[in-house]
Short mmCIF file of C-alpha atoms in Angstrom, two decimals:
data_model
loop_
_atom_site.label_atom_id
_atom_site.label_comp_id
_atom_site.label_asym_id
_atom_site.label_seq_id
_atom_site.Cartn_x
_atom_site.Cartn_y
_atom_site.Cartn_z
CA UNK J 1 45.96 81.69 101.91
CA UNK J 2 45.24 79.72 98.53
CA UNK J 3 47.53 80.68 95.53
CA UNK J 4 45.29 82.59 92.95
CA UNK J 5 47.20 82.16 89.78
CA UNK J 6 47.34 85.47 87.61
CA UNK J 7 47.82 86.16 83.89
CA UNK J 8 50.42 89.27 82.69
CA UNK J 9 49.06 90.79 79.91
CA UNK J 10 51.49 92.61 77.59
CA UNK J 11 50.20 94.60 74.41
CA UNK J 12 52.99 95.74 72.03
CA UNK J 13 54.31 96.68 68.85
CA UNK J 14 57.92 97.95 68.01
CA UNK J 15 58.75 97.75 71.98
CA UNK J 16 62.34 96.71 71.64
CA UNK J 17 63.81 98.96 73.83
CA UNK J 18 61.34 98.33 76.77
CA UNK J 19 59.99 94.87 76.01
CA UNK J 20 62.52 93.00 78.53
CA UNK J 21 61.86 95.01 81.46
CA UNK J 22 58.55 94.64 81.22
CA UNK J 23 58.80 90.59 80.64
CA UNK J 24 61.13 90.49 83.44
CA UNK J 25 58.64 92.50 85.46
CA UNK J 26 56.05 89.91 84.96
CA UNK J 27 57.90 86.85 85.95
CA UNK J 28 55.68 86.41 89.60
CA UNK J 29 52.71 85.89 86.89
CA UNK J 30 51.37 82.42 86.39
CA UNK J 31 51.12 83.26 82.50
CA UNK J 32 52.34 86.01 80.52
CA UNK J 33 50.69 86.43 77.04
CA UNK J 34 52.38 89.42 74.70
CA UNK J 35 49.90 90.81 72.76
CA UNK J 36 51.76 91.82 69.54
CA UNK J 37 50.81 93.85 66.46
CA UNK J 38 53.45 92.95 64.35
CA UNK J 39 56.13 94.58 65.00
CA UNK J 40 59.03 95.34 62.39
CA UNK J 41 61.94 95.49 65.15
CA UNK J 42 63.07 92.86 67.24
CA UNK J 43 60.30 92.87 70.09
CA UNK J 44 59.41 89.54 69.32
CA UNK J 45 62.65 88.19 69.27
CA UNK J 46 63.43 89.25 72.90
CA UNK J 47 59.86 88.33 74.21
CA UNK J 48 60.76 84.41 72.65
CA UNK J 49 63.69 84.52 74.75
CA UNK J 50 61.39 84.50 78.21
CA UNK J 51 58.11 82.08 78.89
CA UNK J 52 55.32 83.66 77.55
CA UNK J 53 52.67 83.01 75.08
CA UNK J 54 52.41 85.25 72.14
CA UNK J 55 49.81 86.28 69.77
CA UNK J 56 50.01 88.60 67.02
CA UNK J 57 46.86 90.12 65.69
CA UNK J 58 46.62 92.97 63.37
CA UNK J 59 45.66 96.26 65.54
CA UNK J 60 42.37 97.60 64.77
CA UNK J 61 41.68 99.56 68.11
CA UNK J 62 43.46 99.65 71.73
CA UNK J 63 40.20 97.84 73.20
CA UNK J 64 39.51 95.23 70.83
CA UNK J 65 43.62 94.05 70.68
CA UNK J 66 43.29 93.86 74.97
CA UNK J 67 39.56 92.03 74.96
CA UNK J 68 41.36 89.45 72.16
CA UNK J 69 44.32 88.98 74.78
CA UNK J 70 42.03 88.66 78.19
CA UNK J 71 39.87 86.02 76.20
CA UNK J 72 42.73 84.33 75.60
CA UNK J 73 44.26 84.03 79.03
CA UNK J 74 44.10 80.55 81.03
CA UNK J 75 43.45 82.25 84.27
CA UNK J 76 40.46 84.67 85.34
CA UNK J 77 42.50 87.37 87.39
CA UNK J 78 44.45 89.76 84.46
CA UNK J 79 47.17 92.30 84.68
CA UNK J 80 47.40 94.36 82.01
CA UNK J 81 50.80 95.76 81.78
CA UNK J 82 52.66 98.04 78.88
CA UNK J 83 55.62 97.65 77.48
CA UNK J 84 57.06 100.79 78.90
CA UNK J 85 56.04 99.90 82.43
CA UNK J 86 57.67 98.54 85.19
CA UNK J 87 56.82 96.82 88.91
CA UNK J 88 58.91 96.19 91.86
CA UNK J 89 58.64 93.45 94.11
CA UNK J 90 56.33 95.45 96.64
CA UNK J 91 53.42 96.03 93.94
CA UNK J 92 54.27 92.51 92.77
CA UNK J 93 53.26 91.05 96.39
CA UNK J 94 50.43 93.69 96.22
CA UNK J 95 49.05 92.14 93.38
CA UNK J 96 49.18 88.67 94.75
CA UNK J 97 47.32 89.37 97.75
CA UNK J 98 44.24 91.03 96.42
CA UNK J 99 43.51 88.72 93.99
CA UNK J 100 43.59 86.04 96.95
CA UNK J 101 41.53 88.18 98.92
CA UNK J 102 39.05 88.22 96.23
CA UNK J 103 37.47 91.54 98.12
CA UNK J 104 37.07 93.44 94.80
CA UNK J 105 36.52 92.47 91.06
CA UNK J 106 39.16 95.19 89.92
CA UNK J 107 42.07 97.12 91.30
CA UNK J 108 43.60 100.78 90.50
CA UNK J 109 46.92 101.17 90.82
CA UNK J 110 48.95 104.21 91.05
CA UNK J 111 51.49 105.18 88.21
CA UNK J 112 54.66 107.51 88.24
CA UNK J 113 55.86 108.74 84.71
CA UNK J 114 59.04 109.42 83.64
CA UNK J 115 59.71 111.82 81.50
CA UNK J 116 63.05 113.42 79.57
CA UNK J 117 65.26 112.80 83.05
CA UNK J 118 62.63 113.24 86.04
CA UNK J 119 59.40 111.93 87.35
CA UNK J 120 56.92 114.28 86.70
CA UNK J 121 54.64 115.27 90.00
CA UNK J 122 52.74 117.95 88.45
CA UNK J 123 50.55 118.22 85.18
CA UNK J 124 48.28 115.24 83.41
CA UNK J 125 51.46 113.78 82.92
CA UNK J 126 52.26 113.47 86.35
CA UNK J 127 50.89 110.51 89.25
CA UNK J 128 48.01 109.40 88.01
CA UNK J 129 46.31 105.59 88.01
CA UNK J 130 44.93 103.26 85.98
CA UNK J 131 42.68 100.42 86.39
CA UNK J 132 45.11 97.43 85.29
CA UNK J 133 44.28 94.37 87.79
CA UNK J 134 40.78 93.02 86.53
CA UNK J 135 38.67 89.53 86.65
CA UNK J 136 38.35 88.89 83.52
CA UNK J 137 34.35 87.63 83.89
CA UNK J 138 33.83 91.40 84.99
CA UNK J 139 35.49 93.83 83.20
CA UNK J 140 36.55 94.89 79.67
CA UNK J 141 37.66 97.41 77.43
CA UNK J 142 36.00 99.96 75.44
CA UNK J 143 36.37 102.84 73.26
CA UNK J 144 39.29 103.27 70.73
CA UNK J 145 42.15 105.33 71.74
CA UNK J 146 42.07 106.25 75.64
CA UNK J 147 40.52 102.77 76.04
CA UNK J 148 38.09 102.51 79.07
CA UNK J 149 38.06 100.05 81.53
CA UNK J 150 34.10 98.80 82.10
CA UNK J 151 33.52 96.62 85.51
CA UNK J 152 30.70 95.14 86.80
CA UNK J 153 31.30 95.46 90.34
CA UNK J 154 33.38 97.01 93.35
CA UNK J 155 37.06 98.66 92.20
CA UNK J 156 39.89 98.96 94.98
CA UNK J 157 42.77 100.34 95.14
CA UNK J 158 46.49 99.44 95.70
CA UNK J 159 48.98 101.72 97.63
CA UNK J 160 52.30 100.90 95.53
CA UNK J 161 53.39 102.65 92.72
CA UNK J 162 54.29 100.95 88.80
CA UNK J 163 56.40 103.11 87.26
CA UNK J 164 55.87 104.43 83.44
CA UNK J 165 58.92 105.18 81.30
CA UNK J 166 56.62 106.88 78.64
CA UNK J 167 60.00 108.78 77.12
CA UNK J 168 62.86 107.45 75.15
CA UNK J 169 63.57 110.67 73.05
CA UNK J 170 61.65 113.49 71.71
CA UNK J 171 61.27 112.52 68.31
CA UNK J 172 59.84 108.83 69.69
CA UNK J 173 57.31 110.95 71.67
CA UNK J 174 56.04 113.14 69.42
CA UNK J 175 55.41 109.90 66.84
CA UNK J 176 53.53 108.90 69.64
CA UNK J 177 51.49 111.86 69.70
CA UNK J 178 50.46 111.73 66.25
CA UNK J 179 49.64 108.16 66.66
CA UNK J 180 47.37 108.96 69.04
CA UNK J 181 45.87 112.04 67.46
CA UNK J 182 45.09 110.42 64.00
CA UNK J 183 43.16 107.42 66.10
CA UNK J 184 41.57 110.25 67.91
CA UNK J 185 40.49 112.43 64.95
CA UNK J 186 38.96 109.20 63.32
CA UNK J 187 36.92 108.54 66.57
CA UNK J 188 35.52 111.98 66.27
CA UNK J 189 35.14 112.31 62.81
CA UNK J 190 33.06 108.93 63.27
CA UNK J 191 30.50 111.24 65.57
CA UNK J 192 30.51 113.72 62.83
CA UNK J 193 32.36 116.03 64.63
CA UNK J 194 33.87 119.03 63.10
CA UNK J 195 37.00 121.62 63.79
CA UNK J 196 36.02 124.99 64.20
CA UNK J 197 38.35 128.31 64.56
CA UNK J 198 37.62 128.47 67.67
CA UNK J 199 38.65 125.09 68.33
CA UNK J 200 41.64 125.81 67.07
CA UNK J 201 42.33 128.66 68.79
CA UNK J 202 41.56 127.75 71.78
CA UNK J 203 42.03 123.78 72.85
CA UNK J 204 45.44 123.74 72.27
CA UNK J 205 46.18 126.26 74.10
CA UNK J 206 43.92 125.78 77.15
CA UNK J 207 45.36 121.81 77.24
CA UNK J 208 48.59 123.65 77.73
CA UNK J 209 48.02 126.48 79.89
CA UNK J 210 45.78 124.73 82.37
CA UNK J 211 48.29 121.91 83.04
CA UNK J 212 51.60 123.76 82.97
CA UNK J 213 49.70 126.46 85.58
CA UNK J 214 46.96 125.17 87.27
CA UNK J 215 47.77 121.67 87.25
CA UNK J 216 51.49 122.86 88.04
CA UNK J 217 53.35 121.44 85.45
CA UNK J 218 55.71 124.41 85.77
CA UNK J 219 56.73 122.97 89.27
CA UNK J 220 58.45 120.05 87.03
CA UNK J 221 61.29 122.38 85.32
CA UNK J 222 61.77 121.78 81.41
CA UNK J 223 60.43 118.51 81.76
CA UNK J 224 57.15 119.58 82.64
CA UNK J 225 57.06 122.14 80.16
CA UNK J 226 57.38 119.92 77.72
CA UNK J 227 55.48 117.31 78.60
CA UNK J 228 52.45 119.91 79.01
CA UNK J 229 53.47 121.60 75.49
CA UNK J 230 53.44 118.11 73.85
CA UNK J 231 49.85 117.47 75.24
CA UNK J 232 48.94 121.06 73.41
CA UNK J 233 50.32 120.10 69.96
CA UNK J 234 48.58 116.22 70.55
CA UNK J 235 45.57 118.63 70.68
CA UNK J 236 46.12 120.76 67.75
CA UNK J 237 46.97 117.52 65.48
CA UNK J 238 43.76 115.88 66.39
CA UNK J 239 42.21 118.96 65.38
CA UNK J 240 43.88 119.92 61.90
CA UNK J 241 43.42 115.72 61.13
CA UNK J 242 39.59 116.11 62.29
CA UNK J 243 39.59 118.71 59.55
CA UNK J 244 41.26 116.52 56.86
CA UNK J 245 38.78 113.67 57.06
CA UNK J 246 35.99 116.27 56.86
CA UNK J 247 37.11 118.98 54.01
CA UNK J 248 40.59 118.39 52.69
CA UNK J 249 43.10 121.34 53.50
CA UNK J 250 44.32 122.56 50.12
CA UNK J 251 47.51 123.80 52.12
CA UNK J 252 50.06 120.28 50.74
CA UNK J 253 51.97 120.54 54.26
CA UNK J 254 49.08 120.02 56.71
CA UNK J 255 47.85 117.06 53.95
CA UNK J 256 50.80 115.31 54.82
CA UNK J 257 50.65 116.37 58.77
CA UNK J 258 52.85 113.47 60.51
CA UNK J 259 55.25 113.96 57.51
CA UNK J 260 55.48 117.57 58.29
CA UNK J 261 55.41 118.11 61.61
CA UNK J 262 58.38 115.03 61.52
CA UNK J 263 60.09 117.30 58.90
CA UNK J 264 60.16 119.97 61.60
CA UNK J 265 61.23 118.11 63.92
CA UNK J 266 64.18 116.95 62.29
CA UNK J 267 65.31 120.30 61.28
CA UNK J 268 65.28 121.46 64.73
CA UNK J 269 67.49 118.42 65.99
CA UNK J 270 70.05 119.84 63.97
CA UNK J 271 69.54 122.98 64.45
CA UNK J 272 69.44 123.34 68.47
CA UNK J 273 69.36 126.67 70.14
CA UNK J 274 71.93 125.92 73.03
CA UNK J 275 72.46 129.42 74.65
CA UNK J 276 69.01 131.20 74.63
CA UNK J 277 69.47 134.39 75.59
CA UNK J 278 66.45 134.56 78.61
CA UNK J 279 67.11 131.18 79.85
CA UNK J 280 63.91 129.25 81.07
CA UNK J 281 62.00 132.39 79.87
CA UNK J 282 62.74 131.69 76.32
CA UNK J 283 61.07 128.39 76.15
CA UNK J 284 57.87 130.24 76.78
CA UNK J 285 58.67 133.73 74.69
CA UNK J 286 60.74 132.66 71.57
CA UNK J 287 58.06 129.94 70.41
CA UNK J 288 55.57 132.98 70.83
CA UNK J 289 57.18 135.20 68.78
CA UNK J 290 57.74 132.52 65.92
CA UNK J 291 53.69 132.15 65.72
CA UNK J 292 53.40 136.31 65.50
CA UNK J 293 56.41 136.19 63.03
CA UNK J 294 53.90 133.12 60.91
CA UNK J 295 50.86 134.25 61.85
CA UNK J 296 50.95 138.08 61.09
CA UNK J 297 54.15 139.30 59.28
CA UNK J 298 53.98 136.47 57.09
CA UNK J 299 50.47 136.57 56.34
CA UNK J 300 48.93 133.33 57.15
CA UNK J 301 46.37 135.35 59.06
CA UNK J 302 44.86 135.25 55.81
CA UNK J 303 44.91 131.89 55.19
CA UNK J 304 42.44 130.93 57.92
CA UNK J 305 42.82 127.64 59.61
CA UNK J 306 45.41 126.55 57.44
CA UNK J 307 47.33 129.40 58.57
CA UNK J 308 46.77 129.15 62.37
CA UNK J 309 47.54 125.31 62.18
CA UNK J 310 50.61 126.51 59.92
CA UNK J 311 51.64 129.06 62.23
CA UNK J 312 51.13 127.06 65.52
CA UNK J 313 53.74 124.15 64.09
CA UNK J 314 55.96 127.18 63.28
CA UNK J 315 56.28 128.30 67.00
CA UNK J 316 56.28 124.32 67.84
CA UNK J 317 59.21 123.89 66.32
CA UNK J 318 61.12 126.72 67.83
CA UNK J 319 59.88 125.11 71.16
CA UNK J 320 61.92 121.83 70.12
CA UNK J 321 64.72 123.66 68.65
CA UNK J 322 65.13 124.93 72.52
CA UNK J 323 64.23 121.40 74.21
CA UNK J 324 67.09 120.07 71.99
CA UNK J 325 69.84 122.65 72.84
CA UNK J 326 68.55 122.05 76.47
CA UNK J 327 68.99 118.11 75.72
CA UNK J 328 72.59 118.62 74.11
CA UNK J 329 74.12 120.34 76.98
CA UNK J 330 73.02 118.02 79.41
CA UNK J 331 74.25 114.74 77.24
CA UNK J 332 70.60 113.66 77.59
CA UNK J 333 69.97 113.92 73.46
#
């Protein structure tokens, strides 16, 4: 069989603490290009240690930084890879032989995700797959945040898992998630979109209760509950954002969301409930209360959205406050 040479892909900014696996996973590629959007830690500094072409382009949009990088690649077949992700030897081969095949003009592959000290079976944050191996006169990106993979022709599939380390700690993921949400609330304030009560009320919590119960993210312990919580509050703060570009909030905290909701955060990592008193049942209850204590004892029932948003990243924070004791006694903080 003739030797189809392949091109890694790599997209990155502030990857340190991943960046080498993910070089070292790409090392049966013909070419490895990092992608980077200058960084500020020392990402590029390990990637100049391995053979790989980098480019550094300010970010503008997921898609657009990818299409710059496949343009750029030598050979036609592509893998895009993320920093956080990782291949062994038997995807590796995998890879190898389709693109000698030449049977399809992209492949899926199936992902496992890591998250707090498990892979995660259950949930959106559990398997899922992602269309990564591509011929680059075929396919491209679009759309801004959850970019979308566009092919012009037949899509298979490869058996072997790549495995996604999507969690270092939970301060690192919920950056992430406001990351994501301010691209997101841009994209739909861009289709004039607006945030409703009822939005509010209810797409938060329906992101959470449909994954941790009907998508069984319970099955997954305190690592699924969080992961599905997270995706809940990711929900919320595209909302409350959504609203900021449209009418700004006169409540000063939610102005400065990422600042406050970080601000939370970092109170309860030092302030970590170790011993709750229900056990597993007080990751769902306490975080409950907190929003009744917010939203209707003190008041910001009156304040409207403001004061369900307030209230919400209230309870939130109890949730983390819990997560962290949980972390702490298991030397995984």
């Amino acid at each position: 069989m003739t030797h189809t040479p392949i091109t890694v892909i790599i997209p990155t900014y502030n990857e340190e603490h991943f960046i080498k696996q993910a070089l070292q996973a790409a090392s049966f590629a013909d070419e490895c290009i990092v992608i980077d959007s200058y960084s500020t830690d020392h990402t590029l500094e390990i990637a100049k240690g391995f053979n790989c072409k980098i480019l550094e382009r300010k970010f503008d949009d997921f898609s657009s930084q990818k299409n710059f990088a496949i343009k750029e690649a030598k050979n036609n077949w592509i893998f895009i890879l993320d920093a956080d992700e990782f291949l062994l030897p038997k995807l590796q081969k995998q890879i190898i032989n389709a693109v000698s095949s030449n049977q399809h003009k992209a492949y899926r592959i199936l992902r496992r995700n890591f998250f707090i000290n498990r892979f995660l079976k259950n949930g959106s944050n559990g398997r899922d797959s992602a269309i990564r191996l591509i011929h680059k006169n075929y396919c491209h990106y679009e759309g801004l945040v959850h970019e979308r993979m566009v092919v012009n022709g037949s899509i298979g599939l490869l058996p072997a898992f790549m495995y996604h380390y999507t969690y270092s700690n939970l301060r690192t993921f919920l950056s992430k998630k406001n990351k994501y949400s301010s691209f997101q609330a841009h994209q739909k304030h861009n289709k004039n979109s607006k945030t409703s009560y009822l939005q509010l009320l209810i797409k938060p919590s329906g992101r959470f209760w449909g994954e941790y119960i009907l998508k069984g993210g319970f099955l997954d312990g305190i690592a699924g509950l969080t992961s599905t919580r997270m995706n809940g509050y990711g929900v919320l703060s595209r909302y409350v954002k959504l609203r900021n570009l449209n009418t700004k909030t006169k409540e000063e905290r939610l102005q400065n969301y990422d600042s406050f909701s970080l601000s939370l955060n970092t109170y309860a990592h030092s302030h970590p409930i170790k011993k709750p008193l229900l056990g597993y049942f007080s990751f769902l209850l306490l975080p409950k209360l907190t929003f009744i204590k917010y939203y209707l004892l003190k008041g910001n029932a009156l304040k409207g959205k403001d004061g369900y948003a307030l209230s919400y990243l209230y309870s939130f924070q109890k949730f983390q406050q819990l997560v962290y004791g949980w972390l702490e006694k298991r030397g995984l903080d």
